[in-house]
Amino acid sequence: MKKVGIMAYGITPFTKEDQKIESILLKSAKNLFKNNPQINRNDIDAVLVSTNNNSKYLSPVLSEMIDIQPKIAHSIESLCNSGTNSIVSAYSYIASGLADMVLISGAERYDSPGQILEWDNSRGEYKHPIFWASIFTKSYKREFSISEEDLAIVPVKNHKQAKENPNAISNKIFSIQDVVNSKKLTEDIRLLDCSRPCTGSASIILASEATIRKNTDEPVWIAGIGQKTTSAGFTKNMSLSSMESTKLAGNAALKMANRTITDVDVAEIHDAFSVCEPMALESLGFSNLGNGINTIKELHETNNFKINPRGGLLGSGHPLGATGIAQTIEITQQIQSKANNRQVDNVNIGLVHNMSAAATSSTVLVLEK
Amino acid sequence: MKKVGIMAYGITPFTKEDQKIESILLKSAKNLFKNNPQINRNDIDAVLVSTNNNSKYLSPVLSEMIDIQPKIAHSIESLCNSGTNSIVSAYSYIASGLADMVLISGAERYDSPGQILEWDNSRGEYKHPIFWASIFTKSYKREFSISEEDLAIVPVKNHKQAKENPNAISNKIFSIQDVVNSKKLTEDIRLLDCSRPCTGSASIILASEATIRKNTDEPVWIAGIGQKTTSAGFTKNMSLSSMESTKLAGNAALKMANRTITDVDVAEIHDAFSVCEPMALESLGFSNLGNGINTIKELHETNNFKINPRGGLLGSGHPLGATGIAQTIEITQQIQSKANNRQVDNVNIGLVHNMSAAATSSTVLVLEK
């Protein structure tokens, strides 16, 4: 398969601002071009927009705003992992030869319609994601004898890390006590256990090897891709305390990259809620089953930013269509040693984990120098 | 590039029924599997849903309903050419090696939100597609001295052809007088000049050469692909009486297939409004500039179904996300000599033309035996 890599990126701060989706989209794309004046934007063959926004034809709209006329142009939606779905689609256009340079722009408003799972009747009236997170949390705590205080380490660590991320929605640090005293939303979920939907945008350009080498001295390659959809609702989920789609996607991505999980130096993990981080670490093989919280505590105590250096979804905020792209940008910056105060030591290989709807689907990417 | 072809298809009647989008989607997929019991549905790697519907996560929902667990799953939107954008995306997944067998299902409700062009301020208050069609019609009639009666041949021919299509929304034939006496909607557009938004679904499976050869004796190959987005609104359109994106997409698709337009035996043309058919025929090179109506008259008089055998959008109806897939199914059936009363003689090579929003973007596919 042809080598495909990351050539450029641009991102906006994640906020609660009320802006038009078109304006949000444009901002990160403009940022990308501003930071990369060497790129001839007329060489862009395809523009993929990642969003849950209901506006139509956003890819031609963005293309017109940035004054390009691509061949391929459409929007991609898969709830919270729309971003990595778009990146994998761009990869396939380049690997197949149908395109050479692809712009992927993800954007969302704080009031994204992707937050409510209207279609899932297996959840009865409880259609907000907080309800699956609540079920996961109860199940995970019971199965592995994890306390509320244990789990609180996840937002504590991730908000601390987000403080070093200038684009994060959060710039406060919190203690375990702050988390367990924050507003109780369900029996098992408190306010600080939740990532916040927000307004934000992230753009990235993928290109073929020859084009990357012409345009950047710091290429980052997509070495592994894994994707899996197990179901769309709870009715088909086998386990409530592990993530089957994440496990399968992670194995596939590492296999394609010819790596094992111990080779991974830094990872973005889809911590939509506190419980998701230890569950995903276990499903990906970073930790043994039931041991995710211990891994997280150890990283926190040693001030090691290996997991979710930008602050995760909990600390950065979660603009659905932009999240997977923002995660990929973070790992790219880590590999390029450009992550400033968030930089993890000696990063050669990084991993992105992006999932949707109670982990009913997952994408895992392995990026390399 | 790897050879990619069409392995199976399923379609529903196009109607005005009020059904849930999930039910509409499921129908054509079920139809596909019913007609192709040899297919092991667990071999499907990717499910792409083509729609303008605002419901989220429809690909995992469809996957769960048909009891499969694909790797890749998302929705694709590009207004009226969402369908062929999805087919090209599936092609790239297979050609790149990321997938071997891809199900593409397009569906729309009669009240699709993709009908109104909210974003295009260059149209002022006139956001319904009928207004761009009206401008195109006025311009085309003036530039080439075409009368209202001349243009009426398009719906007359296409409704006649739709009468032989059991899935078409229309089963009436109309005279030139019927068209020019139908309700006047704008100065230049009458009711019978318009395709009707409707409820319908179409599904298709694309696969690699080896898998196709194992599963069907009648393969149809995607030999050429062309896509182009020139703008998102009227502000950047150069001409109001030709289709630049269609011209560029058509040339690219024929070049990739190593064919010329005279090699094409049958074509589906995106006749969202009467004027679109002659304009597209000219932009694709089937007719000289200004001569499209003469071509259409000649085909009508000789009862030759070469252009829009299933009745086009005017006769079949236009369920936005399903249209490009339904067009591709028609050309596949024509190549397989399975089009019953609509069959064109000696079809080896067929062309699909699918466009969006005043021809600001176009996809052209060349299919071969």
XYZ file of C-alpha atoms in Angstrom:
738
model
C 0.000 0.000 0.000
C 1.211 3.534 -0.778
C 2.622 5.537 2.127
C 0.269 8.287 3.318
C 1.208 10.938 5.841
C 0.265 14.136 7.585
C 1.562 17.264 5.894
C -0.025 20.154 7.776
C -2.623 21.044 10.395
C -4.539 23.956 11.892
C -6.757 24.169 14.945
C -8.929 26.687 16.831
C -9.483 27.145 20.538
C -12.395 25.062 21.844
C -14.999 27.426 23.304
C -18.673 27.932 24.111
C -19.013 30.623 21.436
C -22.138 30.872 19.300
C -20.764 30.939 15.756
C -22.028 29.778 12.384
C -20.725 26.340 11.415
C -19.254 27.775 8.193
C -17.217 30.334 10.173
C -15.982 27.685 12.606
C -14.901 25.397 9.748
C -13.110 28.191 7.943
C -11.046 29.194 10.993
C -8.970 26.042 11.335
C -8.495 25.777 7.562
C -7.237 29.376 7.443
C -4.964 28.612 10.358
C -3.557 25.631 8.485
C -2.729 27.701 5.397
C -1.303 30.540 7.494
C 1.075 28.121 9.233
C 2.035 26.437 5.949
C 2.559 29.105 3.279
C 4.556 26.584 1.208
C 1.393 24.644 0.348
C -0.188 25.372 -3.027
C -3.835 25.046 -2.110
C -4.782 24.416 -5.743
C -3.100 21.022 -5.388
C -5.845 19.894 -2.990
C -7.846 17.153 -4.753
C -10.398 16.456 -2.064
C -12.068 18.282 0.823
C -13.784 16.153 3.453
C -15.830 17.881 6.149
C -16.330 16.035 9.420
C -19.387 17.197 11.348
C -22.708 16.316 12.946
C -24.101 19.708 12.009
C -27.308 19.570 9.960
C -26.129 22.123 7.374
C -25.696 20.588 3.945
C -23.013 20.880 1.249
C -20.421 22.173 3.715
C -17.456 20.821 1.769
C -18.189 22.872 -1.386
C -18.984 25.822 0.909
C -15.602 25.521 2.659
C -13.875 24.986 -0.699
C -15.393 28.164 -2.077
C -14.430 30.122 1.049
C -10.782 29.036 0.733
C -10.918 29.546 -3.031
C -10.214 26.042 -4.267
C -12.030 23.725 -6.690
C -11.430 20.157 -5.542
C -12.466 17.005 -7.328
C -13.922 15.196 -4.331
C -16.044 17.102 -1.794
C -18.513 15.822 0.783
C -19.366 15.632 4.480
C -18.852 12.573 6.678
C -20.807 11.764 9.838
C -20.380 9.024 12.403
C -21.242 10.874 15.643
C -18.141 11.250 17.853
C -15.682 9.459 15.561
C -16.607 11.383 12.409
C -13.099 12.889 12.538
C -11.096 9.686 12.270
C -13.605 8.237 9.804
C -12.793 11.235 7.598
C -9.044 10.752 8.055
C -9.285 7.081 7.067
C -11.404 8.015 4.050
C -8.779 10.578 2.993
C -6.105 7.904 3.460
C -7.980 5.572 1.110
C -8.384 8.257 -1.580
C -4.621 8.813 -1.551
C -3.625 5.149 -1.229
C -5.943 4.262 -4.142
C -4.479 7.006 -6.341
C -7.768 8.899 -6.759
C -6.290 11.874 -4.874
C -2.857 13.107 -3.941
C -3.583 15.785 -1.332
C -6.699 15.850 0.871
C -7.911 18.536 3.291
C -9.982 17.203 6.190
C -11.784 19.848 8.251
C -13.868 18.983 11.279
C -16.122 21.433 13.055
C -18.944 21.474 15.544
C -21.106 23.933 17.459
C -21.671 23.547 21.218
C -25.299 22.615 20.462
C -24.467 19.766 18.068
C -27.451 17.551 17.191
C -25.103 14.553 17.506
C -25.367 14.634 21.295
C -28.675 12.868 21.542
C -29.098 9.284 20.416
C -32.613 9.520 19.009
C -32.487 6.199 17.229
C -31.611 3.951 20.153
C -34.832 2.606 21.577
C -32.876 0.120 23.664
C -32.141 3.063 25.943
C -35.825 3.838 26.510
C -36.191 7.464 27.508
C -32.511 7.745 28.416
C -31.115 8.937 25.125
C -28.427 11.314 26.359
C -24.908 9.766 26.334
C -24.695 10.348 30.074
C -26.954 7.336 30.537
C -24.701 4.837 28.774
C -21.763 6.362 30.639
C -23.673 5.872 33.865
C -24.317 2.210 33.108
C -20.656 1.696 32.122
C -19.509 3.411 35.321
C -21.717 1.358 37.605
C -20.673 -1.846 35.876
C -16.959 -0.995 35.832
C -16.881 0.075 39.480
C -18.707 -3.070 40.586
C -16.680 -5.485 38.474
C -13.272 -4.190 39.508
C -14.068 -2.762 42.991
C -13.290 0.791 41.896
C -14.510 3.659 44.093
C -15.797 7.055 43.032
C -12.571 8.554 44.389
C -10.466 6.091 42.344
C -12.228 7.055 39.125
C -11.890 10.779 39.890
C -8.194 10.575 39.046
C -9.151 10.649 35.334
C -10.589 14.195 35.232
C -7.974 15.357 37.784
C -5.139 14.196 35.501
C -6.745 15.373 32.275
C -7.680 18.854 33.476
C -4.110 19.240 34.784
C -2.800 18.317 31.329
C -5.336 20.550 29.564
C -3.914 23.523 31.472
C -0.859 23.188 29.201
C -3.048 23.151 26.074
C -3.802 26.685 24.897
C -6.781 25.470 22.820
C -8.505 23.580 25.662
C -11.870 24.746 26.973
C -10.705 24.102 30.545
C -7.888 25.974 32.217
C -8.630 24.985 35.815
C -7.110 22.243 37.865
C -9.282 20.130 40.137
C -8.665 17.851 43.117
C -10.193 14.439 43.748
C -12.463 16.169 46.257
C -13.535 18.744 43.631
C -14.583 15.900 41.338
C -16.509 13.859 43.904
C -18.182 17.018 45.202
C -19.171 18.293 41.763
C -22.840 18.233 40.792
C -24.370 14.759 40.808
C -26.033 14.116 37.434
C -26.902 10.437 37.758
C -26.280 7.891 40.484
C -22.772 7.268 39.123
C -21.828 10.372 37.157
C -20.887 13.827 38.383
C -20.417 16.965 36.325
C -16.620 16.683 36.245
C -16.874 13.114 34.914
C -18.273 14.504 31.644
C -16.574 16.026 28.628
C -18.249 19.233 27.473
C -19.758 19.654 24.019
C -18.235 22.814 22.604
C -17.539 24.943 19.563
C -14.317 24.211 17.734
C -12.592 23.174 14.561
C -9.522 21.227 13.467
C -8.063 20.776 9.970
C -5.391 18.470 8.640
C -3.880 17.756 5.240
C -2.970 14.212 4.249
C -0.837 13.554 1.180
C 1.139 10.961 -0.730
C 4.759 10.283 0.187
C 6.246 12.258 -2.727
C 4.113 15.315 -2.006
C 4.809 15.174 1.734
C 8.557 15.026 1.137
C 8.313 18.109 -1.094
C 6.349 20.120 1.475
C 7.667 19.254 4.933
C 10.842 18.157 6.717
C 8.848 16.664 9.578
C 6.572 14.048 8.035
C 4.366 11.925 10.255
C 3.099 8.731 8.633
C -0.144 6.853 9.152
C 1.283 3.395 9.735
C -1.746 1.607 11.120
C -5.526 1.854 10.759
C -8.152 -0.182 12.598
C -11.901 0.313 12.582
C -14.803 -1.705 13.945
C -18.541 -1.269 14.402
C -20.083 -3.843 16.707
C -23.602 -2.426 16.938
C -25.557 0.791 17.149
C -27.193 0.272 20.525
C -26.972 -1.579 23.797
C -28.941 -4.575 22.634
C -25.927 -6.166 20.972
C -23.188 -5.145 23.397
C -21.624 -8.165 25.059
C -19.887 -6.410 27.913
C -20.579 -3.239 29.869
C -17.089 -2.979 31.332
C -14.870 -3.430 28.281
C -14.938 -2.034 24.748
C -15.083 -4.749 22.100
C -14.923 -2.397 19.092
C -11.883 -0.651 20.593
C -10.119 -3.950 21.180
C -10.678 -5.113 17.605
C -9.767 -1.743 16.061
C -6.641 -1.487 18.230
C -5.441 -4.973 17.291
C -6.015 -4.296 13.597
C -4.177 -0.956 13.676
C -1.158 -2.374 15.526
C -1.056 -5.373 13.191
C -1.080 -3.134 10.106
C 1.708 -1.014 11.633
C 3.605 -4.151 12.598
C 3.831 -2.922 16.202
C 2.720 -3.976 19.658
C 1.099 -1.759 22.270
C 4.378 -1.538 24.218
C 5.910 0.279 21.225
C 3.459 3.178 21.668
C 5.004 6.244 23.323
C 1.960 8.511 23.521
C -1.794 8.083 23.022
C -4.972 10.086 22.643
C -7.811 8.160 24.301
C -11.504 8.944 23.804
C -12.381 9.904 27.414
C -15.882 11.222 26.742
C -16.559 10.312 30.398
C -14.145 9.398 33.217
C -14.818 5.675 32.970
C -13.913 5.593 29.253
C -10.197 6.180 29.861
C -9.440 3.126 32.026
C -11.804 0.971 29.946
C -10.083 2.003 26.704
C -6.583 1.561 28.195
C -7.537 -1.986 29.125
C -9.236 -2.770 25.797
C -6.203 -1.461 23.887
C -3.769 -3.442 26.063
C -2.035 -0.515 27.793
C -3.277 -1.966 31.108
C -4.493 -5.358 32.278
C -8.236 -5.768 32.817
C -9.310 -3.795 35.888
C -5.909 -2.128 36.182
C -6.523 1.008 34.077
C -7.002 3.254 37.103
C -3.653 2.164 38.572
C -1.943 3.016 35.281
C -3.596 6.446 35.286
C -2.664 7.094 38.943
C 0.960 6.231 38.236
C 1.104 8.532 35.207
C -0.495 11.325 37.228
C 1.884 10.929 40.155
C 4.952 10.997 37.910
C 3.528 13.896 35.873
C 3.831 11.742 32.753
C 1.612 13.096 29.945
C 1.700 9.840 27.931
C -2.092 9.379 27.945
C -4.139 12.313 26.634
C -1.399 14.947 26.700
C -3.716 17.715 25.418
C -6.133 16.973 28.281
C -8.374 14.462 26.575
C -11.996 15.214 25.814
C -12.555 15.890 29.538
C -10.074 18.744 29.603
C -10.004 19.958 25.994
C -13.738 19.857 25.360
C -15.538 17.724 22.770
C -16.612 19.402 19.521
C -17.801 16.081 18.039
C -16.747 16.364 14.390
C -13.429 18.027 15.287
C -12.362 15.695 18.099
C -10.731 12.880 16.103
C -8.837 15.418 14.015
C -7.688 17.356 17.100
C -6.479 14.081 18.626
C -4.519 13.307 15.459
C -2.973 16.793 15.466
C -1.857 16.314 19.076
C -0.094 13.033 18.280
C 1.481 14.639 15.200
C 2.834 17.484 17.345
C 4.117 15.001 19.928
C 5.985 13.043 17.227
C 7.397 16.313 15.871
C 8.485 17.354 19.413
C 6.335 20.465 19.083
C 3.987 19.956 22.030
C 5.643 22.556 24.283
C 4.778 21.988 27.964
C 2.755 18.910 27.040
C 5.676 17.173 25.314
C 6.263 13.521 26.232
C 9.893 12.358 26.108
C 11.265 10.412 23.137
C 8.119 10.026 21.083
C 8.478 7.914 17.944
C 5.144 6.167 17.801
C 1.744 7.488 18.785
C -1.811 6.158 18.859
C -5.210 7.785 18.386
C -8.360 6.181 19.822
C -11.652 7.761 18.740
C -15.047 6.140 19.333
C -18.796 6.720 19.138
C -21.956 5.954 21.050
C -21.043 3.738 23.999
C -18.055 2.345 22.095
C -20.342 0.710 19.537
C -17.780 1.834 16.955
C -14.080 2.691 17.242
C -11.233 3.903 15.098
C -7.588 3.442 16.082
C -4.705 5.050 14.185
C -0.987 4.392 14.681
C 1.242 7.314 13.664
C 5.004 7.183 13.222
C 7.979 9.390 12.513
C -5.105 0.564 -9.828
C -7.030 -2.502 -8.637
C -10.178 -3.385 -10.572
C -13.376 -2.593 -8.659
C -16.809 -3.630 -9.778
C -20.486 -3.901 -8.942
C -21.496 -7.205 -7.408
C -25.129 -6.772 -6.380
C -27.930 -4.228 -5.993
C -31.365 -3.712 -4.491
C -33.869 -0.915 -4.912
C -37.317 0.156 -3.648
C -40.167 1.857 -5.460
C -39.937 5.652 -5.263
C -43.066 6.952 -3.518
C -44.579 9.747 -1.436
C -44.861 7.462 1.611
C -44.175 8.779 5.095
C -41.704 6.252 6.496
C -38.848 6.379 8.974
C -35.458 6.828 7.325
C -34.182 3.652 9.017
C -37.039 1.620 7.489
C -36.458 3.102 4.044
C -32.722 2.317 4.206
C -33.335 -1.234 5.350
C -35.733 -2.021 2.485
C -33.258 -1.745 -0.389
C -30.538 -3.536 1.584
C -32.933 -6.412 2.346
C -33.891 -6.477 -1.310
C -30.220 -6.736 -2.277
C -29.625 -9.723 0.016
C -32.867 -11.402 -1.064
C -31.801 -11.163 -4.725
C -28.263 -12.368 -3.955
C -28.438 -15.258 -1.500
C -24.892 -16.280 -2.532
C -23.399 -13.270 -0.724
C -22.009 -13.878 2.751
C -22.953 -10.622 4.416
C -20.278 -11.098 7.079
C -17.717 -10.411 4.351
C -18.884 -6.777 4.152
C -16.022 -4.585 5.433
C -17.666 -1.199 5.095
C -21.176 0.264 5.096
C -21.595 3.752 3.651
C -24.955 5.480 3.987
C -25.799 8.180 1.460
C -28.418 10.634 2.705
C -29.342 14.225 3.477
C -31.468 13.088 6.395
C -30.553 14.685 9.721
C -30.574 11.391 11.666
C -27.132 10.469 12.926
C -25.166 7.202 13.022
C -27.299 5.619 10.299
C -24.553 3.323 9.056
C -24.139 1.490 12.380
C -27.947 1.469 12.673
C -28.313 -0.155 9.226
C -25.451 -2.553 10.022
C -27.156 -3.672 13.216
C -30.495 -4.112 11.399
C -28.896 -6.381 8.775
C -26.840 -8.129 11.474
C -23.313 -7.309 10.346
C -20.321 -5.750 12.106
C -18.317 -3.829 9.495
C -14.984 -2.141 10.008
C -15.842 1.140 8.301
C -19.245 2.758 8.858
C -20.372 6.328 8.285
C -22.781 8.592 6.405
C -21.863 10.731 3.404
C -23.643 13.918 2.343
C -23.204 16.105 -0.698
C -26.816 17.127 -1.435
C -28.026 15.543 -4.716
C -24.810 13.701 -5.588
C -24.342 12.071 -2.189
C -24.977 8.728 -3.915
C -22.092 8.820 -6.391
C -19.806 10.424 -3.790
C -20.472 7.326 -1.675
C -19.803 4.985 -4.606
C -16.474 6.682 -5.338
C -15.547 6.519 -1.654
C -16.331 2.785 -1.624
C -14.222 2.404 -4.759
C -11.263 4.042 -3.015
C -11.586 1.815 0.082
C -11.412 -1.254 -2.161
C -8.719 0.052 -4.529
C -6.560 1.038 -1.539
C -6.916 -2.404 0.036
C -8.593 -1.131 3.236
C -11.769 -3.007 2.311
C -12.744 -5.823 -0.006
C -16.544 -5.606 -0.079
C -18.533 -2.412 0.568
C -22.292 -1.924 0.918
C -23.531 1.516 -0.117
C -27.127 2.311 0.835
C -28.788 5.570 -0.100
C -32.132 6.689 1.255
C -34.232 9.799 1.534
C -37.652 10.902 2.740
C -39.914 13.062 0.548
C -39.323 15.935 2.996
C -35.508 15.856 2.789
C -33.794 18.862 4.371
C -31.382 18.830 1.395
C -33.955 20.567 -0.796
C -33.353 24.062 0.475
C -30.028 25.783 -0.036
C -29.855 27.696 3.247
C -26.207 28.617 2.898
C -26.308 30.329 -0.450
C -26.748 34.027 0.185
C -25.941 34.755 -3.465
C -29.488 33.597 -4.159
C -31.023 36.169 -1.827
C -34.426 34.956 -0.685
C -34.635 32.460 -3.533
C -33.155 29.412 -1.844
C -35.285 26.686 -3.394
C -33.541 24.879 -6.309
C -36.356 25.956 -8.578
C -34.788 29.422 -8.660
C -31.437 28.328 -10.044
C -33.290 26.124 -12.502
C -35.329 29.132 -13.503
C -32.213 31.225 -14.124
C -30.596 28.380 -16.090
C -33.764 27.942 -18.158
C -34.083 31.610 -19.024
C -30.405 31.807 -19.939
C -30.401 28.592 -21.975
C -33.564 29.491 -23.897
C -32.230 32.950 -24.723
C -28.723 31.850 -25.689
C -29.807 29.073 -28.028
C -33.260 30.335 -29.107
C -35.061 27.447 -27.459
C -38.823 27.751 -26.873
C -40.870 26.479 -23.951
C -42.335 23.866 -26.317
C -38.844 22.751 -27.393
C -37.765 22.201 -23.797
C -40.983 20.323 -22.976
C -39.657 17.326 -24.926
C -37.471 16.458 -21.931
C -40.272 15.620 -19.457
C -42.352 14.132 -22.293
C -39.560 11.681 -23.183
C -38.598 10.912 -19.595
C -42.118 10.263 -18.309
C -42.656 7.967 -21.304
C -39.520 6.042 -20.340
C -40.456 6.022 -16.631
C -43.659 4.194 -17.546
C -41.435 1.153 -18.242
C -39.728 1.494 -14.827
C -41.720 -0.310 -12.129
C -39.962 1.699 -9.373
C -40.690 5.153 -10.839
C -42.962 7.571 -8.996
C -44.592 8.542 -12.302
C -46.625 6.164 -14.414
C -48.349 8.713 -16.598
C -47.391 9.900 -20.062
C -47.633 13.574 -20.948
C -47.804 15.545 -24.200
C -45.906 18.737 -25.015
C -49.197 20.568 -24.403
C -49.588 18.909 -20.985
C -46.146 20.229 -20.016
C -46.609 23.802 -21.244
C -50.068 23.921 -19.664
C -48.938 22.551 -16.308
C -48.874 24.901 -13.325
C -46.534 27.851 -13.779
C -44.158 28.030 -10.812
C -41.758 30.740 -11.982
C -41.544 32.741 -15.184
C -39.614 29.907 -16.861
C -40.500 26.755 -14.932
C -43.697 24.749 -14.898
C -44.632 21.901 -12.602
C -43.746 19.203 -15.142
C -40.281 20.716 -15.613
C -39.415 19.656 -12.046
C -38.307 16.343 -10.602
C -40.216 15.421 -7.449
C -38.535 14.878 -4.104
C -39.705 11.492 -2.876
C -39.188 8.587 -0.518
C -36.937 5.825 -1.759
C -33.816 3.786 -1.295
C -31.162 2.065 -3.402
C -28.328 -0.222 -2.298
C -25.314 -1.537 -4.140
C -22.326 -3.701 -3.253
C -18.900 -2.917 -4.695
C -16.075 -5.431 -4.394
C -12.592 -6.327 -5.548
C -12.091 -8.272 -8.764
C -11.419 -11.626 -7.066
C -14.501 -11.347 -4.855
C -16.703 -10.256 -7.753
C -15.615 -13.204 -9.877
C -16.477 -15.561 -7.019
C -19.962 -14.099 -6.541
C -21.364 -13.193 -9.964
C -21.184 -14.228 -13.613
C -22.257 -10.765 -14.772
C -19.689 -8.347 -13.377
C -19.911 -4.664 -14.233
C -16.686 -2.710 -13.709
C -16.168 0.901 -12.709
C -13.741 1.897 -15.443
C -13.815 5.668 -15.083
C -14.376 8.186 -12.295
C -14.495 11.969 -12.609
C -15.462 14.485 -9.955
C -15.331 18.264 -9.766
C -16.563 20.996 -7.437
C -16.392 24.454 -8.976
C -18.174 26.420 -6.232
C -21.025 26.262 -3.768
C -23.100 29.141 -5.071
C -23.844 31.283 -8.058
C -21.154 33.852 -7.302
C -18.402 31.765 -8.875
C -20.270 30.202 -11.772
C -18.841 31.315 -15.089
C -21.733 30.319 -17.312
C -25.454 29.969 -16.770
C -26.035 27.878 -19.866
C -23.373 25.183 -19.543
C -22.114 23.015 -16.692
C -18.406 23.454 -16.024
C -18.167 20.845 -13.245
C -19.960 18.307 -15.453
C -17.596 18.976 -18.353
C -14.496 18.509 -16.201
C -15.851 15.425 -14.405
C -16.937 13.881 -17.705
C -13.554 14.431 -19.348
C -11.743 12.957 -16.331
C -13.969 9.878 -16.188
C -13.626 9.152 -19.925
C -9.864 9.677 -19.763
C -9.530 7.249 -16.842
C -11.640 4.687 -18.743
C -9.629 5.325 -21.898
C -12.846 6.002 -23.819
C -14.494 8.831 -25.728
C -18.099 9.953 -25.401
C -18.992 8.211 -28.689
C -18.155 4.880 -27.037
C -20.985 5.355 -24.528
C -24.074 3.283 -25.308
C -26.393 4.442 -22.517
C -26.362 7.224 -19.927
C -28.127 8.369 -16.802
C -28.242 12.179 -16.812
C -29.107 14.299 -13.750
C -32.299 15.951 -15.091
C -33.412 17.576 -11.839
C -35.226 20.077 -14.106
C -35.991 19.933 -17.850
C -33.152 22.294 -18.798
C -30.546 20.113 -17.060
C -30.770 17.305 -19.599
C -29.785 19.258 -22.755
C -27.201 21.280 -20.785
C -25.589 18.112 -19.416
C -25.666 16.360 -22.811
C -23.774 19.323 -24.253
C -21.314 19.602 -21.366
C -20.556 15.876 -21.577
C -20.104 16.021 -25.358
C -23.117 13.913 -26.370
C -24.391 16.985 -28.285
C -22.834 20.152 -29.647
C -23.491 23.376 -27.722
C -27.109 24.408 -28.150
C -28.002 21.134 -29.867
C -29.067 19.071 -26.823
C -32.774 19.485 -27.502
C -32.369 18.192 -31.072
C -30.594 15.104 -29.729
C -33.404 14.532 -27.240
C -36.104 15.005 -29.900
C -34.430 12.488 -32.172
C -34.137 9.918 -29.373
C -37.800 10.457 -28.468
C -39.003 10.111 -32.052
C -37.081 6.866 -32.596
C -38.166 5.554 -29.175
C -34.479 5.168 -28.264
C -34.027 4.936 -24.494
C -30.286 5.759 -24.622
C -30.574 8.810 -22.340
C -32.238 8.242 -18.964
C -33.785 4.849 -19.694
C -35.375 4.570 -16.221
C -37.086 7.941 -16.795
C -34.490 10.234 -15.276
C -35.156 12.201 -12.123
C -38.153 13.807 -13.862
C -39.913 10.485 -14.337
C -38.453 8.307 -11.584
C -38.569 10.872 -8.779
C -35.612 12.233 -6.846
C -34.901 10.806 -3.379
C -31.676 12.824 -3.059
C -29.344 10.375 -1.300
C -30.619 7.416 -3.329
C -30.555 9.016 -6.791
C -26.883 8.452 -7.726
C -27.106 4.844 -6.585
C -30.365 4.257 -8.485
C -28.719 5.730 -11.612
C -25.772 3.357 -11.187
C -28.114 0.384 -10.744
C -29.927 1.309 -13.984
C -26.675 1.394 -15.968
C -25.616 -1.891 -14.372
C -28.902 -3.499 -15.437
C -28.516 -2.075 -18.946
C -25.005 -3.552 -19.249
C -26.318 -6.886 -17.946
C -29.210 -6.772 -20.484
C -31.663 -6.953 -17.590
C -33.580 -3.729 -18.154
C -36.694 -5.396 -19.599
C -38.815 -2.936 -21.616
C -36.267 -0.181 -20.985
C -33.382 -2.150 -22.514
C -31.165 -0.270 -24.972
C -29.623 -2.404 -27.755
C -26.014 -3.623 -27.566
C -24.914 -1.936 -24.346
C -21.265 -2.414 -23.473
C -20.415 0.929 -21.938
C -22.600 3.171 -19.800
C -22.225 6.532 -18.090
C -23.695 7.990 -14.882
C -23.950 11.767 -14.423
C -24.964 12.933 -10.934
C -24.698 16.555 -9.782
C -25.611 18.950 -6.973
C -26.795 22.496 -6.449
C -26.905 24.220 -9.840
C -24.145 21.926 -11.157
C -21.640 23.415 -8.720
C -20.389 19.845 -8.271
C -20.606 16.791 -10.510
C -19.659 13.138 -10.499
C -19.362 11.088 -13.680
C -18.849 7.315 -13.679
C -18.068 5.108 -16.690
C -19.217 1.498 -16.276
C -18.208 -1.405 -18.509
C -18.926 -5.067 -19.094
